[in-house]
Amino acid sequence: MTYDNLEKNLNTGKLDSLYLIYGEEEYLVDKLIKRIRKNFGELLPGMNYIQIDETSTKDIISNIESPAFGYDKKLIIVKNSGLFKKDGRKKQEDPLQEEIANYITENKDIIDEMVTLVFCEKEVNKNIVYKSIEKSGIICECEALKPNQIISTLKQICKMYKVNLDDSVAQYFLEIAG
């Protein structure tokens, strides 16, 4: 799914249960994560909101299976887990990758009922985990913005703050800041 399509989907307030959002444009990735968090509603860390990083990826399955205390569902955001990287020296997948991919495939109903699971990565290889999410979830790549898209986004942000930004000034900002 493209960034624009996913943003339109999230603007309707509808949340799916499984996402993989990745790419080199961190601004767009963060914007989608914020939209998902907003659509989810009230978030209480440890109760219905869990954030997992590369140091605790082994806890993903146990966090999915534990109930959201006092809530229907919980939001689990997994950032830069390393699950989507492939070690070129090894011929087979990492056991944790296989375990999580199998869990996602075999327990789609549990994930749909109990969790909104969001994987947020910088780089992704199409390994076993990617393929299992591709079958039952939404995958969105946030590609680097082109200069005209950056200028358009910058002008939209300035417009929200009631600041008029000329095209030439926006182009200058882009050249200076990169």
mmCIF file of C-alpha atoms in Angstrom:
data_model
loop_
_atom_site.group_PDB
_atom_site.id
_atom_site.type_symbol
_atom_site.label_atom_id
_atom_site.label_comp_id
_atom_site.label_asym_id
_atom_site.label_seq_id
_atom_site.Cartn_x
_atom_site.Cartn_y
_atom_site.Cartn_z
ATOM 1 C CA MET A 1 0.000 0.000 0.000
ATOM 2 C CA THR A 2 1.283 3.474 -0.777
ATOM 3 C CA TYR A 3 1.752 6.162 1.854
ATOM 4 C CA ASP A 4 -1.095 8.254 0.427
ATOM 5 C CA ASN A 5 -3.524 5.324 0.432
ATOM 6 C CA LEU A 6 -2.639 4.366 3.999
ATOM 7 C CA GLU A 7 -2.996 7.968 5.154
ATOM 8 C CA LYS A 8 -6.443 8.192 3.525
ATOM 9 C CA ASN A 9 -7.387 4.895 5.159
ATOM 10 C CA LEU A 10 -6.257 6.150 8.576
ATOM 11 C CA ASN A 11 -8.062 9.478 8.069
ATOM 12 C CA THR A 12 -11.333 7.542 8.028
ATOM 13 C CA GLY A 13 -10.540 6.377 11.566
ATOM 14 C CA LYS A 14 -10.353 2.712 10.564
ATOM 15 C CA LEU A 15 -7.538 0.637 12.074
ATOM 16 C CA ASP A 16 -6.380 -2.743 10.880
ATOM 17 C CA SER A 17 -4.698 -5.198 13.197
ATOM 18 C CA LEU A 18 -1.281 -5.636 11.547
ATOM 19 C CA TYR A 19 1.031 -3.068 9.925
ATOM 20 C CA LEU A 20 4.579 -2.932 8.646
ATOM 21 C CA ILE A 21 5.644 0.662 8.021
ATOM 22 C CA TYR A 22 9.167 1.192 6.783
ATOM 23 C CA GLY A 23 11.379 3.412 4.716
ATOM 24 C CA GLU A 24 14.065 6.018 4.729
ATOM 25 C CA GLU A 25 11.655 8.960 5.140
ATOM 26 C CA GLU A 26 11.393 8.993 8.943
ATOM 27 C CA TYR A 27 9.060 12.005 8.921
ATOM 28 C CA LEU A 28 6.399 10.048 7.022
ATOM 29 C CA VAL A 29 6.876 6.927 9.159
ATOM 30 C CA ASP A 30 6.488 8.979 12.350
ATOM 31 C CA LYS A 31 3.443 10.746 10.920
ATOM 32 C CA LEU A 32 1.726 7.400 10.239
ATOM 33 C CA ILE A 33 2.592 6.098 13.708
ATOM 34 C CA LYS A 34 1.135 9.251 15.295
ATOM 35 C CA ARG A 35 -2.032 8.834 13.227
ATOM 36 C CA ILE A 36 -2.387 5.205 14.320
ATOM 37 C CA ARG A 37 -1.882 6.197 17.961
ATOM 38 C CA LYS A 38 -4.481 8.974 17.617
ATOM 39 C CA ASN A 39 -7.020 6.629 15.989
ATOM 40 C CA PHE A 40 -6.456 4.026 18.678
ATOM 41 C CA GLY A 41 -7.685 6.366 21.380
ATOM 42 C CA GLU A 42 -6.616 6.487 25.010
ATOM 43 C CA LEU A 43 -3.196 4.925 25.550
ATOM 44 C CA LEU A 44 -1.902 3.807 28.935
ATOM 45 C CA PRO A 45 1.640 2.375 28.830
ATOM 46 C CA GLY A 46 1.709 -1.170 30.128
ATOM 47 C CA MET A 47 -2.074 -1.481 30.073
ATOM 48 C CA ASN A 48 -3.147 -1.063 26.463
ATOM 49 C CA TYR A 49 0.025 0.365 24.908
ATOM 50 C CA ILE A 50 3.357 -1.437 24.589
ATOM 51 C CA GLN A 51 6.442 -0.160 22.773
ATOM 52 C CA ILE A 52 9.107 -2.720 21.907
ATOM 53 C CA ASP A 53 12.582 -2.075 20.520
ATOM 54 C CA GLU A 54 15.471 -4.257 19.339
ATOM 55 C CA THR A 55 16.416 -5.198 22.908
ATOM 56 C CA SER A 56 13.082 -6.869 23.695
ATOM 57 C CA THR A 57 11.871 -8.398 20.423
ATOM 58 C CA LYS A 58 11.683 -11.815 22.071
ATOM 59 C CA ASP A 59 8.759 -10.475 24.129
ATOM 60 C CA ILE A 60 6.488 -9.733 21.138
ATOM 61 C CA ILE A 61 4.465 -12.944 21.359
ATOM 62 C CA SER A 62 3.994 -12.761 25.133
ATOM 63 C CA ASN A 63 2.830 -9.140 24.794
ATOM 64 C CA ILE A 64 0.332 -10.130 22.109
ATOM 65 C CA GLU A 65 -1.073 -12.915 24.268
ATOM 66 C CA SER A 66 -1.353 -10.913 27.487
ATOM 67 C CA PRO A 67 -4.727 -9.186 27.837
ATOM 68 C CA ALA A 68 -5.274 -5.430 27.631
ATOM 69 C CA PHE A 69 -6.358 -4.721 31.181
ATOM 70 C CA GLY A 70 -9.687 -2.927 31.110
ATOM 71 C CA TYR A 71 -9.649 -2.387 27.325
ATOM 72 C CA ASP A 72 -10.851 -4.306 24.289
ATOM 73 C CA LYS A 73 -7.544 -4.124 22.408
ATOM 74 C CA LYS A 74 -4.020 -2.966 22.914
ATOM 75 C CA LEU A 75 -1.555 -1.217 20.646
ATOM 76 C CA ILE A 76 1.898 -2.744 20.284
ATOM 77 C CA ILE A 77 4.503 -0.738 18.385
ATOM 78 C CA VAL A 78 7.715 -2.588 17.517
ATOM 79 C CA LYS A 79 10.462 -0.177 16.419
ATOM 80 C CA ASN A 80 13.667 -1.184 14.637
ATOM 81 C CA SER A 81 13.388 -4.781 15.783
ATOM 82 C CA GLY A 82 15.931 -6.257 13.391
ATOM 83 C CA LEU A 83 13.407 -8.958 12.469
ATOM 84 C CA PHE A 84 13.398 -7.868 8.839
ATOM 85 C CA LYS A 85 17.154 -7.983 8.324
ATOM 86 C CA LYS A 86 18.782 -10.915 6.656
ATOM 87 C CA ASP A 87 22.255 -11.980 7.642
ATOM 88 C CA GLY A 88 24.028 -12.712 4.380
ATOM 89 C CA ARG A 89 26.359 -15.255 5.992
ATOM 90 C CA LYS A 90 23.552 -17.546 7.148
ATOM 91 C CA LYS A 91 21.601 -19.794 4.816
ATOM 92 C CA GLN A 92 18.535 -20.034 7.076
ATOM 93 C CA GLU A 93 16.320 -17.617 8.959
ATOM 94 C CA ASP A 94 16.876 -16.622 12.576
ATOM 95 C CA PRO A 95 14.801 -18.872 14.928
ATOM 96 C CA LEU A 96 13.085 -15.779 16.381
ATOM 97 C CA GLN A 97 12.098 -14.660 12.881
ATOM 98 C CA GLU A 98 10.616 -18.079 12.163
ATOM 99 C CA GLU A 99 8.785 -18.152 15.493
ATOM 100 C CA ILE A 100 7.210 -14.719 14.989
ATOM 101 C CA ALA A 101 6.339 -15.382 11.344
ATOM 102 C CA ASN A 102 4.667 -18.673 12.264
ATOM 103 C CA TYR A 103 2.814 -17.032 15.157
ATOM 104 C CA ILE A 104 1.482 -14.260 12.904
ATOM 105 C CA THR A 105 0.362 -16.758 10.282
ATOM 106 C CA GLU A 106 -1.203 -19.266 12.680
ATOM 107 C CA ASN A 107 -2.789 -16.792 15.119
ATOM 108 C CA LYS A 108 -4.245 -14.129 12.844
ATOM 109 C CA ASP A 109 -7.597 -14.393 14.641
ATOM 110 C CA ILE A 110 -6.007 -13.693 18.036
ATOM 111 C CA ILE A 111 -4.128 -10.694 16.634
ATOM 112 C CA ASP A 112 -7.314 -9.352 14.992
ATOM 113 C CA GLU A 113 -9.279 -9.709 18.216
ATOM 114 C CA MET A 114 -6.781 -8.503 20.813
ATOM 115 C CA VAL A 115 -4.104 -6.296 19.256
ATOM 116 C CA THR A 116 -3.143 -3.644 16.773
ATOM 117 C CA LEU A 117 0.449 -4.632 15.989
ATOM 118 C CA VAL A 118 2.672 -2.105 14.185
ATOM 119 C CA PHE A 119 6.204 -2.871 13.012
ATOM 120 C CA CYS A 120 8.210 0.282 12.293
ATOM 121 C CA GLU A 121 11.537 -0.291 10.531
ATOM 122 C CA LYS A 122 14.178 1.655 8.614
ATOM 123 C CA GLU A 123 15.284 -1.181 6.341
ATOM 124 C CA VAL A 124 13.404 -4.286 5.324
ATOM 125 C CA ASN A 125 14.350 -7.448 3.476
ATOM 126 C CA LYS A 126 11.573 -9.641 2.168
ATOM 127 C CA ASN A 127 12.206 -12.465 4.607
ATOM 128 C CA ILE A 128 9.840 -14.889 6.319
ATOM 129 C CA VAL A 129 8.380 -12.259 8.700
ATOM 130 C CA TYR A 130 7.753 -9.835 5.833
ATOM 131 C CA LYS A 131 5.943 -12.526 3.862
ATOM 132 C CA SER A 132 3.709 -13.486 6.787
ATOM 133 C CA ILE A 133 2.717 -9.827 7.310
ATOM 134 C CA GLU A 134 2.175 -9.427 3.566
ATOM 135 C CA LYS A 135 -0.429 -12.219 3.658
ATOM 136 C CA SER A 136 -2.456 -10.880 6.554
ATOM 137 C CA GLY A 137 -1.564 -7.233 7.147
ATOM 138 C CA ILE A 138 -0.744 -3.909 5.547
ATOM 139 C CA ILE A 139 2.747 -3.040 4.340
ATOM 140 C CA CYS A 140 3.651 0.563 3.562
ATOM 141 C CA GLU A 141 6.985 1.833 2.298
ATOM 142 C CA CYS A 142 7.712 5.506 2.947
ATOM 143 C CA GLU A 143 10.070 6.460 0.158
ATOM 144 C CA ALA A 144 12.264 9.542 0.323
ATOM 145 C CA LEU A 145 10.353 12.646 -0.685
ATOM 146 C CA LYS A 146 11.227 14.407 -3.891
ATOM 147 C CA PRO A 147 12.184 18.110 -3.652
ATOM 148 C CA ASN A 148 8.779 19.304 -4.881
ATOM 149 C CA GLN A 149 7.032 17.070 -2.304
ATOM 150 C CA ILE A 150 9.259 18.466 0.471
ATOM 151 C CA ILE A 151 8.415 22.025 -0.578
ATOM 152 C CA SER A 152 4.705 21.197 -0.666
ATOM 153 C CA THR A 153 4.876 19.618 2.816
ATOM 154 C CA LEU A 154 6.852 22.578 4.151
ATOM 155 C CA LYS A 155 4.264 24.990 2.782
ATOM 156 C CA GLN A 156 1.434 22.967 4.377
ATOM 157 C CA ILE A 157 3.162 23.058 7.756
ATOM 158 C CA CYS A 158 3.742 26.813 7.468
ATOM 159 C CA LYS A 159 0.101 27.298 6.457
ATOM 160 C CA MET A 160 -1.028 25.513 9.650
ATOM 161 C CA TYR A 161 0.906 28.129 11.632
ATOM 162 C CA LYS A 162 -0.553 30.922 9.491
ATOM 163 C CA VAL A 163 2.816 31.735 7.926
ATOM 164 C CA ASN A 164 2.935 32.572 4.250
ATOM 165 C CA LEU A 165 5.863 30.843 2.544
ATOM 166 C CA ASP A 166 6.923 31.815 -0.954
ATOM 167 C CA ASP A 167 8.149 29.097 -3.342
ATOM 168 C CA SER A 168 11.562 30.706 -3.690
ATOM 169 C CA VAL A 169 12.006 30.846 0.113
ATOM 170 C CA ALA A 170 10.935 27.220 0.422
ATOM 171 C CA GLN A 171 13.415 26.268 -2.311
ATOM 172 C CA TYR A 172 16.132 28.195 -0.429
ATOM 173 C CA PHE A 173 15.298 26.337 2.807
ATOM 174 C CA LEU A 174 15.533 23.042 0.948
ATOM 175 C CA GLU A 175 18.941 23.928 -0.520
ATOM 176 C CA ILE A 176 20.311 25.021 2.861
ATOM 177 C CA ALA A 177 18.834 22.291 5.068
ATOM 178 C CA GLY A 178 18.840 19.410 2.606
#
